Short mmCIF file of C-alpha atoms in Angstrom, two decimals:
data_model
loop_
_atom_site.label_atom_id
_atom_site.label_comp_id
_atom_site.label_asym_id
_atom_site.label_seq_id
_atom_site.Cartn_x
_atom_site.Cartn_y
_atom_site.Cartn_z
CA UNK A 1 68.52 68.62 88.40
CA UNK A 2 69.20 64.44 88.89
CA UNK A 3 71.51 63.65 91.05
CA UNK A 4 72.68 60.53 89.51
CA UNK A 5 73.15 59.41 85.85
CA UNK A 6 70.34 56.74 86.19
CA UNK A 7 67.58 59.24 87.08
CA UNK A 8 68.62 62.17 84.29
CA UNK A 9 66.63 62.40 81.27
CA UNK A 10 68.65 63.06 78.72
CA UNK A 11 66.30 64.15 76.06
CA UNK A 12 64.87 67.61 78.70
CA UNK A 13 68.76 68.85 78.03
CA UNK A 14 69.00 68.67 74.76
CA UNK A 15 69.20 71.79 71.98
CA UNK A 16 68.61 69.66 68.78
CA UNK A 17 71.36 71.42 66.06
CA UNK A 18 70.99 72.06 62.75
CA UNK A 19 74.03 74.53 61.93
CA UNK A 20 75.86 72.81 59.06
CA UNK A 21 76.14 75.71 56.18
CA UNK A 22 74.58 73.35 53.90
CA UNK A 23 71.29 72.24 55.87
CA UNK A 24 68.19 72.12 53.54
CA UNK A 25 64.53 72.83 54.36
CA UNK A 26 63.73 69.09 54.58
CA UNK A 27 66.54 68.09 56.92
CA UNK A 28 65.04 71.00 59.45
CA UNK A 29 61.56 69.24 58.56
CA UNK A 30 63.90 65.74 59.94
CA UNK A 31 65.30 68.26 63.08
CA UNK A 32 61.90 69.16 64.28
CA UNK A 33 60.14 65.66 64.28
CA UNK A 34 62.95 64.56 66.08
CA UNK A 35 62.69 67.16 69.03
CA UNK A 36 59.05 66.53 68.91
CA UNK A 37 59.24 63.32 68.62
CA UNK A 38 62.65 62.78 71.64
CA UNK A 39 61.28 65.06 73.73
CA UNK A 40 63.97 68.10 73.27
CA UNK A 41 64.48 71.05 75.00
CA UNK A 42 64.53 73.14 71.71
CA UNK A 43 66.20 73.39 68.08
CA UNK A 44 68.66 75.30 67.09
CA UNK A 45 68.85 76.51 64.02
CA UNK A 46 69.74 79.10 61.22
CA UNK A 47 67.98 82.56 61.11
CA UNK A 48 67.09 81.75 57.61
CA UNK A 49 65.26 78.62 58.98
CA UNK A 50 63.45 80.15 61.99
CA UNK A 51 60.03 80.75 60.29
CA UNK A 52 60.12 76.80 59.16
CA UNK A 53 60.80 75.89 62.49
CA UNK A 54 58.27 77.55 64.39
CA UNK A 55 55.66 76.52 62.05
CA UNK A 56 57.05 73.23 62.38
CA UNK A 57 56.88 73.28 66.13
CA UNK A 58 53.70 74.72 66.70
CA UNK A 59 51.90 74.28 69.99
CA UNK A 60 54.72 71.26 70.65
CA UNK A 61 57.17 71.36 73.40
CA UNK A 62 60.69 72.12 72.18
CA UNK A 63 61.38 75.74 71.45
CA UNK A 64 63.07 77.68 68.69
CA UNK A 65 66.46 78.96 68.93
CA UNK A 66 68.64 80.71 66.63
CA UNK A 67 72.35 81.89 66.27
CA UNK A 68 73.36 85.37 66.29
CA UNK A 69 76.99 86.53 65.02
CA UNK A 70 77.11 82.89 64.32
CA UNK A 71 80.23 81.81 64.30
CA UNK A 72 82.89 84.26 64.84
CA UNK A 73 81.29 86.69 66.78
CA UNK A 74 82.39 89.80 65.10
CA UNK A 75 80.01 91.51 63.05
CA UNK A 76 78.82 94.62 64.19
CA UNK A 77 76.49 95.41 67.11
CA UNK A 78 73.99 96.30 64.97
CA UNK A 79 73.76 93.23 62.74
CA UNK A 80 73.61 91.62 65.66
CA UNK A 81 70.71 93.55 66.83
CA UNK A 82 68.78 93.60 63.45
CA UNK A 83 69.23 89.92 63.48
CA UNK A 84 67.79 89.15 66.65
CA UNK A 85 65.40 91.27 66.10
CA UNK A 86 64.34 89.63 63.16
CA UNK A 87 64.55 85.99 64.75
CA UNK A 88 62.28 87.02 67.38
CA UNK A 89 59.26 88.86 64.92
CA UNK A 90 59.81 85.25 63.18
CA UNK A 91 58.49 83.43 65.89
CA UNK A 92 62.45 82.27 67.62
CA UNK A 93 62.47 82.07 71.26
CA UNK A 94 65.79 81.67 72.51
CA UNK A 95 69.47 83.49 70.91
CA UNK A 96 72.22 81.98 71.03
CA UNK A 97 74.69 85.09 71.06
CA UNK A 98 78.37 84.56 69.91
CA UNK A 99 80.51 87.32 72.08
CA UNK A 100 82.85 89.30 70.07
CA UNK A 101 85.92 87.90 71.18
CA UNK A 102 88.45 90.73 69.83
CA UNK A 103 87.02 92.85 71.88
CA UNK A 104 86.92 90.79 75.12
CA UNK A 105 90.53 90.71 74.23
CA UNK A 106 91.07 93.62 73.88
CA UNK A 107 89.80 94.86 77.59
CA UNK A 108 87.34 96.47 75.34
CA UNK A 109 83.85 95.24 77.88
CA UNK A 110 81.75 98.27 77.84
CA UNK A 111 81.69 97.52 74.13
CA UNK A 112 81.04 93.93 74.76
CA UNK A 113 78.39 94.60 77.62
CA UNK A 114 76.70 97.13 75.66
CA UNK A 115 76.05 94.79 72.58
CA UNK A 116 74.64 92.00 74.94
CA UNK A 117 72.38 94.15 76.98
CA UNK A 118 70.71 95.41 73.90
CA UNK A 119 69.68 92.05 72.64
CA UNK A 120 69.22 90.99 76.00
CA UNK A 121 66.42 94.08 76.43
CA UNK A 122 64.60 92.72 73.75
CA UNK A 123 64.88 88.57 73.73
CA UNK A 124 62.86 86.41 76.45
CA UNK A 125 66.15 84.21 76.63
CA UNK A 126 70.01 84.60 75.57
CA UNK A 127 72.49 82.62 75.71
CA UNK A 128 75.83 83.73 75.14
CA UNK A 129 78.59 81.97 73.49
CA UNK A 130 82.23 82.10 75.22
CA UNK A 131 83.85 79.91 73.25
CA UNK A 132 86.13 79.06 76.15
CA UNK A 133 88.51 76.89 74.13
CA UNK A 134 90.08 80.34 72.56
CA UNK A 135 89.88 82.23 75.88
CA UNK A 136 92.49 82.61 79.07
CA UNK A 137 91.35 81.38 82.74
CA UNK A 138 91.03 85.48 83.13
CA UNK A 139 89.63 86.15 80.24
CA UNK A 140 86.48 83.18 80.80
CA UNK A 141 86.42 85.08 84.00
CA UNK A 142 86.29 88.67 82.67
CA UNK A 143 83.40 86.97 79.87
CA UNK A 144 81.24 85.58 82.67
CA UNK A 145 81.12 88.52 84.61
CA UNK A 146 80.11 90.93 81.41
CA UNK A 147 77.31 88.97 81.01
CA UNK A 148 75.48 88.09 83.78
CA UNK A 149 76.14 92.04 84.37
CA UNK A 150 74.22 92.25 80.57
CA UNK A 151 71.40 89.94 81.64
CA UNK A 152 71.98 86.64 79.48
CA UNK A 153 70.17 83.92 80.62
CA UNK A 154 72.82 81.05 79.86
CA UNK A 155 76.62 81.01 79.15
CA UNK A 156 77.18 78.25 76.50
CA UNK A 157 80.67 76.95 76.09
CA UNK A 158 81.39 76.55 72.70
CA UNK A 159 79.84 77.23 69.26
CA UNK A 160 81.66 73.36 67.99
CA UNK A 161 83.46 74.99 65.16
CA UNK A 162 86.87 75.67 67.16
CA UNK A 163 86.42 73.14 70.24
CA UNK A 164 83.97 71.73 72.21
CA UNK A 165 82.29 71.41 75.44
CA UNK A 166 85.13 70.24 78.48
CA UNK A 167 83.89 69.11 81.95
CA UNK A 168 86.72 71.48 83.45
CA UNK A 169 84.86 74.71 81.97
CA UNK A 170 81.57 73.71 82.42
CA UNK A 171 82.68 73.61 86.29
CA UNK A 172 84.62 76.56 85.94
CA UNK A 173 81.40 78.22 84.65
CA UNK A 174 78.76 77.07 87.11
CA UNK A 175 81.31 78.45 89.75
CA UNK A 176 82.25 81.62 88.22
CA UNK A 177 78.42 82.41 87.88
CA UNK A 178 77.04 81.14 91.02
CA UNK A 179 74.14 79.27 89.27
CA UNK A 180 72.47 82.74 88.35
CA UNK A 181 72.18 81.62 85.00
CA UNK A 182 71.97 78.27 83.13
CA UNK A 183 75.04 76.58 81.65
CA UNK A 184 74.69 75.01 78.19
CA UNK A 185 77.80 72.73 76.91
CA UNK A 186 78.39 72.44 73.04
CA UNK A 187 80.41 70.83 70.60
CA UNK A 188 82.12 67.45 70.46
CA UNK A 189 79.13 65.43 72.36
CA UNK A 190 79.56 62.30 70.86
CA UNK A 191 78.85 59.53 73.61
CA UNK A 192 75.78 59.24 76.59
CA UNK A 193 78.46 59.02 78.62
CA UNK A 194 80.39 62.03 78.08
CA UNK A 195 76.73 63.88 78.26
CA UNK A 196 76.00 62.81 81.50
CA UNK A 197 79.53 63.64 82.47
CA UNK A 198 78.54 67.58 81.28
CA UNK A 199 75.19 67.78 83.11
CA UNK A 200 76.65 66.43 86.37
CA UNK A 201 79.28 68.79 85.81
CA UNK A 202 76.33 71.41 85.93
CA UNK A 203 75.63 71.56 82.49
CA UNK A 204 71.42 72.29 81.86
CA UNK A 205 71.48 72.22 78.41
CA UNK A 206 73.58 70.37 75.76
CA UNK A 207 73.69 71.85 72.39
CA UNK A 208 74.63 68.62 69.74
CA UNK A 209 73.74 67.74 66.33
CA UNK A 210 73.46 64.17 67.43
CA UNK A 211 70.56 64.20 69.87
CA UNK A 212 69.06 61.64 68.52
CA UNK A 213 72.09 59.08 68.80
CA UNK A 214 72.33 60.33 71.90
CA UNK A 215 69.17 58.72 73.11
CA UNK A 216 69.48 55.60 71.18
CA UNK A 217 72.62 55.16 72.60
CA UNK A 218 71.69 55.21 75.97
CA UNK A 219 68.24 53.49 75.36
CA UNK A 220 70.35 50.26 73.97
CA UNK A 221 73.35 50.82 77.22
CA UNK A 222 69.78 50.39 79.50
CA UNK A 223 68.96 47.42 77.25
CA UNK A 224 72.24 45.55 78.23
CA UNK A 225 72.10 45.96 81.75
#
């Protein structure tokens, strides 16, 4: 990863969201040229939109992620596992996996551990959603260590619908994991700025519905100087 803000490109971070309840086929039509045409690391959206996407994106960089147990985390393991399973035979490369967070509060991790490694057995790449905003300092701890012991490939902050992405836990999560896995911030990215902030934090990818701004953004801040 850069070093500095001037020699990061934005773009290679970015998971291009489309997770508004109300997205339509065209606007993920309007998500996919934009990753194509930015540069993005991937989209990310719906299960019901997967098939669209990968078509979309076919033989083009950015990949196709999904949610699972999107938002709250607490259907049953095996939704969860149907519905990966079914995002993957539809072409989706990458899960992003909200925890169940009752029963990381509860002390209830071989529960927890045993739904991630399952998905985790059968996805290329998981990333698994902590929302750290709702969590403890022991309980982020307690999360981090269940899954890296599952096998996820990322821990992502945030799913954006209660909080967002914070500097302080995006540190607290490239410490707590020893950069075994990737970090990806979400929710609340609004500025360049504040996603450069994230990355040099540790962040490697951002997860924002606003990708696109992003880069324009920044383009026109290089323009003035």
């Amino acid at each position: 990863m850069a070093d500095t803000a001037s020699e990061i490109n934005l773009a290679e971070f970015i998971d291009h969201a489309l997770l508004a309840p109300t997205a339509t086929p065209q606007q993920v039509v309007q998500c996919c040229a934009e990753a194509d045409r930015f540069g993005f690391a991937a989209v990310c959206v719906y299960p019901v939109h997967v098939s669209q996407a990968v078509e979309l994106l076919h033989n083009k960089r950015p990949q196709v992620c999904t949610v699972i147990g999107f938002p709250s985390g607490a259907t049953t393991s095996a939704t969860k596992l149907f519905e990966a399973q079914e995002a993957l035979e539809n072409g989706a490369t990458e899960l992003d996996v909200v925890i169940n967070l009752g029963w990381l509060k509860a002390g209830k991790t071989e529960y927890l551990h045993r739904e991630l490694a399952e998905i985790c057995e059968i996805a290329p790449l998981v990333k698994a959603i902590l929302e750290t905003g709702l969590l403890t300092a022991d309980e982020k701890k307690l999360a981090v260590e269940v899954c890296l012991d599952a096998g996820v490939s990322f821990l992502k902050t945030s799913t954006g619908w209660f909080g967002g992405a914070t500097v302080e836990d995006v540190k607290l999560l490239k410490r707590l994991s020893k950069d075994r896995v990737g970090i990806k911030a979400s929710g609340g990215i609004r500025t360049p700025e504040q996603a450069i902030e994230l990355i040099l934090a540790g962040a490697t990818r951002l997860g924002t519905s606003r990708g696109p701004d992003l880069i324009r953004q920044r383009d026109r801040l290089e323009e003035d100087r």
